[in-house]
mmCIF file of C-alpha atoms in Angstrom:
data_model
loop_
_atom_site.group_PDB
_atom_site.id
_atom_site.type_symbol
_atom_site.label_atom_id
_atom_site.label_comp_id
_atom_site.label_asym_id
_atom_site.label_seq_id
_atom_site.Cartn_x
_atom_site.Cartn_y
_atom_site.Cartn_z
ATOM 1 C CA MET A 1 -15.070 -17.511 13.086
ATOM 2 C CA GLY A 2 -12.580 -18.369 10.381
ATOM 3 C CA ARG A 3 -12.410 -21.926 9.047
ATOM 4 C CA GLN A 4 -9.526 -23.483 7.177
ATOM 5 C CA ILE A 5 -8.291 -26.752 5.776
ATOM 6 C CA HIS A 6 -4.591 -27.323 5.194
ATOM 7 C CA LEU A 7 -3.434 -29.115 2.069
ATOM 8 C CA TYR A 8 -0.443 -30.217 0.053
ATOM 9 C CA MET A 9 -0.661 -29.907 -3.726
ATOM 10 C CA LEU A 10 1.738 -30.179 -6.606
ATOM 11 C CA PRO A 11 0.725 -28.287 -9.779
ATOM 12 C CA ALA A 12 -1.201 -31.312 -11.141
ATOM 13 C CA ASP A 13 -3.245 -31.474 -7.903
ATOM 14 C CA ARG A 14 -3.829 -27.720 -7.918
ATOM 15 C CA ASN A 15 -4.935 -27.650 -11.545
ATOM 16 C CA GLU A 16 -7.368 -30.533 -10.977
ATOM 17 C CA PHE A 17 -8.798 -28.783 -7.898
ATOM 18 C CA LEU A 18 -9.247 -25.513 -9.803
ATOM 19 C CA ARG A 19 -11.155 -27.446 -12.515
ATOM 20 C CA VAL A 20 -13.315 -29.245 -9.942
ATOM 21 C CA ILE A 21 -14.449 -26.080 -8.164
ATOM 22 C CA GLN A 22 -16.468 -25.145 -11.256
ATOM 23 C CA LYS A 23 -18.887 -27.977 -10.328
ATOM 24 C CA TYR A 24 -19.782 -26.074 -7.173
ATOM 25 C CA GLY A 25 -20.673 -22.736 -8.727
ATOM 26 C CA PRO A 26 -19.522 -20.275 -11.381
ATOM 27 C CA THR A 27 -16.151 -19.576 -9.767
ATOM 28 C CA ASP A 28 -13.336 -17.322 -10.928
ATOM 29 C CA ILE A 29 -9.802 -17.563 -9.599
ATOM 30 C CA VAL A 30 -8.368 -14.115 -8.914
ATOM 31 C CA LEU A 31 -5.334 -12.603 -7.226
ATOM 32 C CA ARG A 32 -6.079 -11.358 -3.711
ATOM 33 C CA ASP A 33 -3.499 -8.553 -3.907
ATOM 34 C CA PHE A 34 -2.785 -6.525 -7.013
ATOM 35 C CA ASP A 35 -1.926 -3.014 -8.190
ATOM 36 C CA SER A 36 -5.511 -2.244 -9.261
ATOM 37 C CA SER A 37 -8.974 -2.233 -7.711
ATOM 38 C CA HIS A 38 -10.346 -3.922 -10.847
ATOM 39 C CA VAL A 39 -10.683 -7.695 -10.398
ATOM 40 C CA GLN A 40 -10.170 -10.034 -13.357
ATOM 41 C CA PRO A 41 -9.882 -13.822 -13.445
ATOM 42 C CA ILE A 42 -6.345 -15.047 -13.957
ATOM 43 C CA ALA A 43 -5.704 -16.730 -17.299
ATOM 44 C CA GLY A 44 -3.730 -19.721 -16.007
ATOM 45 C CA PRO A 45 -2.455 -21.152 -12.762
ATOM 46 C CA ALA A 46 -0.687 -18.475 -10.767
ATOM 47 C CA SER A 47 2.713 -18.883 -9.226
ATOM 48 C CA ALA A 48 2.819 -20.652 -5.873
ATOM 49 C CA ASP A 49 3.869 -17.542 -3.969
ATOM 50 C CA LYS A 50 0.570 -15.711 -4.543
ATOM 51 C CA THR A 51 -2.547 -15.938 -2.397
ATOM 52 C CA LEU A 52 -5.537 -16.468 -4.651
ATOM 53 C CA CYS A 53 -9.230 -15.927 -4.053
ATOM 54 C CA LEU A 54 -12.106 -18.130 -5.157
ATOM 55 C CA TRP A 55 -14.927 -15.844 -6.297
ATOM 56 C CA ASN A 56 -18.312 -17.538 -6.680
ATOM 57 C CA ARG A 57 -20.290 -15.145 -8.877
ATOM 58 C CA ARG A 58 -23.550 -16.690 -7.687
ATOM 59 C CA LEU A 59 -22.795 -15.382 -4.183
ATOM 60 C CA ILE A 60 -21.358 -12.006 -5.189
ATOM 61 C CA PRO A 61 -21.891 -10.822 -8.785
ATOM 62 C CA SER A 62 -19.331 -7.983 -8.656
ATOM 63 C CA LEU A 63 -16.093 -7.599 -6.762
ATOM 64 C CA GLU A 64 -13.485 -4.875 -6.258
ATOM 65 C CA ARG A 65 -10.232 -4.651 -4.368
ATOM 66 C CA LYS A 66 -9.943 -1.991 -1.685
ATOM 67 C CA TRP A 67 -6.935 0.250 -1.179
ATOM 68 C CA VAL A 68 -4.768 -0.618 1.847
ATOM 69 C CA PRO A 69 -2.768 2.528 2.688
ATOM 70 C CA GLU A 70 -0.056 0.737 4.662
ATOM 71 C CA PRO A 71 1.953 -0.759 2.976
ATOM 72 C CA GLY A 72 0.139 0.580 -0.126
ATOM 73 C CA TYR A 73 -1.647 -1.970 -2.334
ATOM 74 C CA TYR A 74 -5.114 -3.145 -3.358
ATOM 75 C CA ARG A 75 -6.587 -6.217 -1.627
ATOM 76 C CA ILE A 76 -9.845 -8.142 -1.833
ATOM 77 C CA ASP A 77 -11.737 -7.774 1.445
ATOM 78 C CA THR A 78 -12.041 -11.457 2.352
ATOM 79 C CA LEU A 79 -13.280 -10.598 5.837
ATOM 80 C CA ASN A 80 -16.476 -8.891 4.696
ATOM 81 C CA GLU A 81 -17.070 -10.518 1.295
ATOM 82 C CA PRO A 82 -18.116 -14.163 0.652
ATOM 83 C CA ILE A 83 -14.717 -15.034 -0.786
ATOM 84 C CA ILE A 84 -12.492 -18.034 -0.038
ATOM 85 C CA GLU A 85 -8.748 -17.520 0.163
ATOM 86 C CA PHE A 86 -6.666 -20.210 -1.507
ATOM 87 C CA THR A 87 -2.963 -20.317 -0.717
ATOM 88 C CA PRO A 88 -1.239 -22.940 -2.885
ATOM 89 C CA SER A 89 1.551 -25.154 -1.603
ATOM 90 C CA PHE A 90 5.110 -24.111 -2.358
ATOM 91 C CA THR A 91 7.956 -26.335 -3.513
ATOM 92 C CA ALA A 92 11.367 -26.204 -1.866
ATOM 93 C CA THR A 93 14.439 -28.240 -1.055
ATOM 94 C CA TRP A 94 14.908 -28.966 2.628
ATOM 95 C CA CYS A 95 17.952 -30.873 3.882
ATOM 96 C CA GLY A 96 18.730 -31.847 0.295
ATOM 97 C CA LYS A 97 15.302 -33.403 -0.375
ATOM 98 C CA PRO A 98 12.393 -32.154 -2.457
ATOM 99 C CA SER A 99 9.769 -30.699 -0.129
ATOM 100 C CA LEU A 100 6.305 -29.240 -0.236
ATOM 101 C CA GLY A 101 5.031 -26.425 1.986
ATOM 102 C CA GLN A 102 1.503 -26.431 3.288
ATOM 103 C CA GLY A 103 -1.226 -24.457 1.539
ATOM 104 C CA ARG A 104 -4.777 -23.796 2.707
ATOM 105 C CA LEU A 105 -8.367 -22.883 1.961
ATOM 106 C CA PHE A 106 -9.678 -20.236 4.351
ATOM 107 C CA GLY A 107 -12.943 -18.395 4.844
ATOM 108 C CA ASN A 108 -14.482 -16.079 7.443
ATOM 109 C CA PHE A 109 -17.910 -17.180 8.657
ATOM 110 C CA GLU A 110 -18.693 -14.943 11.636
ATOM 111 C CA PRO A 111 -22.480 -14.401 11.762
ATOM 112 C CA TYR A 112 -22.126 -10.644 12.350
ATOM 113 C CA LEU A 113 -20.580 -10.310 8.863
ATOM 114 C CA GLY A 114 -23.957 -11.100 7.259
ATOM 115 C CA LYS A 115 -22.582 -13.277 4.468
ATOM 116 C CA PRO A 116 -25.061 -15.319 2.386
ATOM 117 C CA ALA A 117 -26.093 -18.641 3.946
ATOM 118 C CA ASP A 118 -24.917 -20.460 0.799
ATOM 119 C CA PHE A 119 -21.335 -19.326 1.458
ATOM 120 C CA GLY A 120 -20.828 -21.906 4.224
ATOM 121 C CA GLY A 121 -22.383 -24.629 2.058
ATOM 122 C CA TRP A 122 -20.079 -23.801 -0.859
ATOM 123 C CA TYR A 123 -17.001 -23.873 1.377
ATOM 124 C CA GLY A 124 -18.187 -27.142 2.926
ATOM 125 C CA SER A 125 -18.588 -28.747 -0.523
ATOM 126 C CA LEU A 126 -14.986 -27.886 -1.433
ATOM 127 C CA VAL A 127 -13.695 -29.250 1.884
ATOM 128 C CA ARG A 128 -15.679 -32.486 1.457
ATOM 129 C CA TRP A 129 -14.227 -32.944 -2.035
ATOM 130 C CA ILE A 130 -10.692 -32.556 -0.645
ATOM 131 C CA ARG A 131 -11.348 -35.034 2.174
ATOM 132 C CA GLN A 132 -12.783 -37.572 -0.281
ATOM 133 C CA HIS A 133 -10.002 -37.302 -2.879
ATOM 134 C CA TYR A 134 -6.887 -36.553 -0.803
ATOM 135 C CA ARG A 135 -5.086 -38.586 1.858
ATOM 136 C CA LYS A 136 -5.049 -37.417 5.444
ATOM 137 C CA ASN A 137 -1.537 -36.375 6.437
ATOM 138 C CA ARG A 138 -0.505 -38.391 9.511
ATOM 139 C CA ALA A 139 2.577 -36.227 10.119
ATOM 140 C CA THR A 140 2.454 -33.482 12.746
ATOM 141 C CA THR A 141 2.021 -30.862 10.036
ATOM 142 C CA GLY A 142 -1.519 -32.233 9.422
ATOM 143 C CA GLY A 143 -3.805 -31.430 6.518
ATOM 144 C CA TYR A 144 -4.574 -33.416 3.371
ATOM 145 C CA ILE A 145 -2.236 -34.556 0.581
ATOM 146 C CA GLY A 146 -3.182 -34.523 -3.111
ATOM 147 C CA PRO A 147 -2.340 -37.574 -5.290
ATOM 148 C CA ALA A 148 0.709 -36.049 -7.023
ATOM 149 C CA ALA A 149 1.962 -34.574 -3.734
ATOM 150 C CA TYR A 150 1.610 -37.985 -2.105
ATOM 151 C CA GLU A 151 3.866 -39.513 -4.780
ATOM 152 C CA LEU A 152 6.527 -36.928 -3.903
ATOM 153 C CA TYR A 153 6.137 -37.835 -0.221
ATOM 154 C CA GLU A 154 6.307 -41.590 -0.961
ATOM 155 C CA GLN A 155 9.583 -41.030 -2.833
ATOM 156 C CA GLY A 156 11.118 -39.500 0.322
ATOM 157 C CA GLY A 157 10.048 -35.859 -0.051
ATOM 158 C CA TYR A 158 9.158 -33.842 3.031
ATOM 159 C CA LEU A 159 5.873 -32.174 3.976
ATOM 160 C CA LEU A 160 6.709 -28.827 5.555
ATOM 161 C CA PRO A 161 4.549 -26.377 7.501
ATOM 162 C CA ASN A 162 3.392 -23.216 5.711
ATOM 163 C CA PHE A 163 6.910 -21.785 5.892
ATOM 164 C CA LEU A 164 10.442 -23.031 5.274
ATOM 165 C CA PRO A 165 11.482 -24.134 8.790
ATOM 166 C CA PRO A 166 14.935 -23.372 10.154
ATOM 167 C CA LYS A 167 17.250 -26.352 10.467
ATOM 168 C CA THR A 168 17.096 -26.470 14.256
ATOM 169 C CA LYS A 169 17.389 -29.697 16.247
ATOM 170 C CA GLU A 170 13.609 -29.694 16.858
ATOM 171 C CA TRP A 171 12.618 -29.169 13.219
ATOM 172 C CA LEU A 172 15.199 -31.677 11.966
ATOM 173 C CA ALA A 173 13.769 -34.332 14.310
ATOM 174 C CA GLU A 174 10.146 -33.520 13.467
ATOM 175 C CA ILE A 175 10.487 -33.411 9.671
ATOM 176 C CA ALA A 176 12.879 -36.387 9.458
ATOM 177 C CA GLY A 177 10.377 -38.343 11.577
ATOM 178 C CA GLN A 178 7.955 -38.328 8.633
ATOM 179 C CA HIS A 179 9.952 -41.130 7.024
ATOM 180 C CA LYS A 180 11.238 -42.833 10.166
ATOM 181 C CA GLN A 181 9.147 -45.982 9.627
ATOM 182 C CA SER A 182 10.170 -46.331 5.975
ATOM 183 C CA MET A 183 13.804 -45.637 6.929
ATOM 184 C CA THR A 184 13.623 -48.406 9.571
ATOM 185 C CA VAL A 185 12.227 -50.835 6.993
ATOM 186 C CA SER A 186 15.006 -49.935 4.529
ATOM 187 C CA ARG A 187 17.689 -50.383 7.203
ATOM 188 C CA SER A 188 16.352 -53.827 8.222
ATOM 189 C CA ARG A 189 16.325 -54.911 4.562
ATOM 190 C CA ASN A 190 19.929 -53.723 4.142
ATOM 191 C CA SER A 191 20.976 -55.536 7.365
ATOM 192 C CA ALA A 192 19.313 -58.738 6.162
ATOM 193 C CA LYS A 193 21.153 -58.469 2.806
ATOM 194 C CA ALA A 194 24.469 -57.919 4.594
ATOM 195 C CA ARG A 195 23.957 -61.058 6.722
ATOM 196 C CA SER A 196 23.161 -63.215 3.645
#
């Protein structure tokens, strides 16, 4: 069974998280998909549109990408290897406001895969760190919000799902509802000022 935790991170949150994971094992950050089977750690934070993999060398000392004939690229086999996928959040503008799309940590833990027992413990340690250091997102999109991402949200930014939603009546109501309480407070303050 796959397990995942959804999260919202700005670059400062992401960079801190990528530093913290070193406490939980000798971990390299690598691109999941690339034009070569050879796997090398990335030098710096990758762009937000790339899915990354967390490679704990204690669990798997060597790693190679496998060729995927259709559509024709190399990919790390995250199903069969003890590798965690890390999809960073993306930044966007939605309805004229700065917004942040949901990222995630994901791993496959089906017993038939025969992954090392320590794999689940490593994943669990990373999830516990996120839950201890991030705020729980009370909006319907769920997940956890990093400190810098929370500042963006507090300043009126939106927390989007893992895609840029269309501006339908349903999505407009759902996303705008994230700040409904703070909008109500602002309106009552403005009404009180107008009456004075």
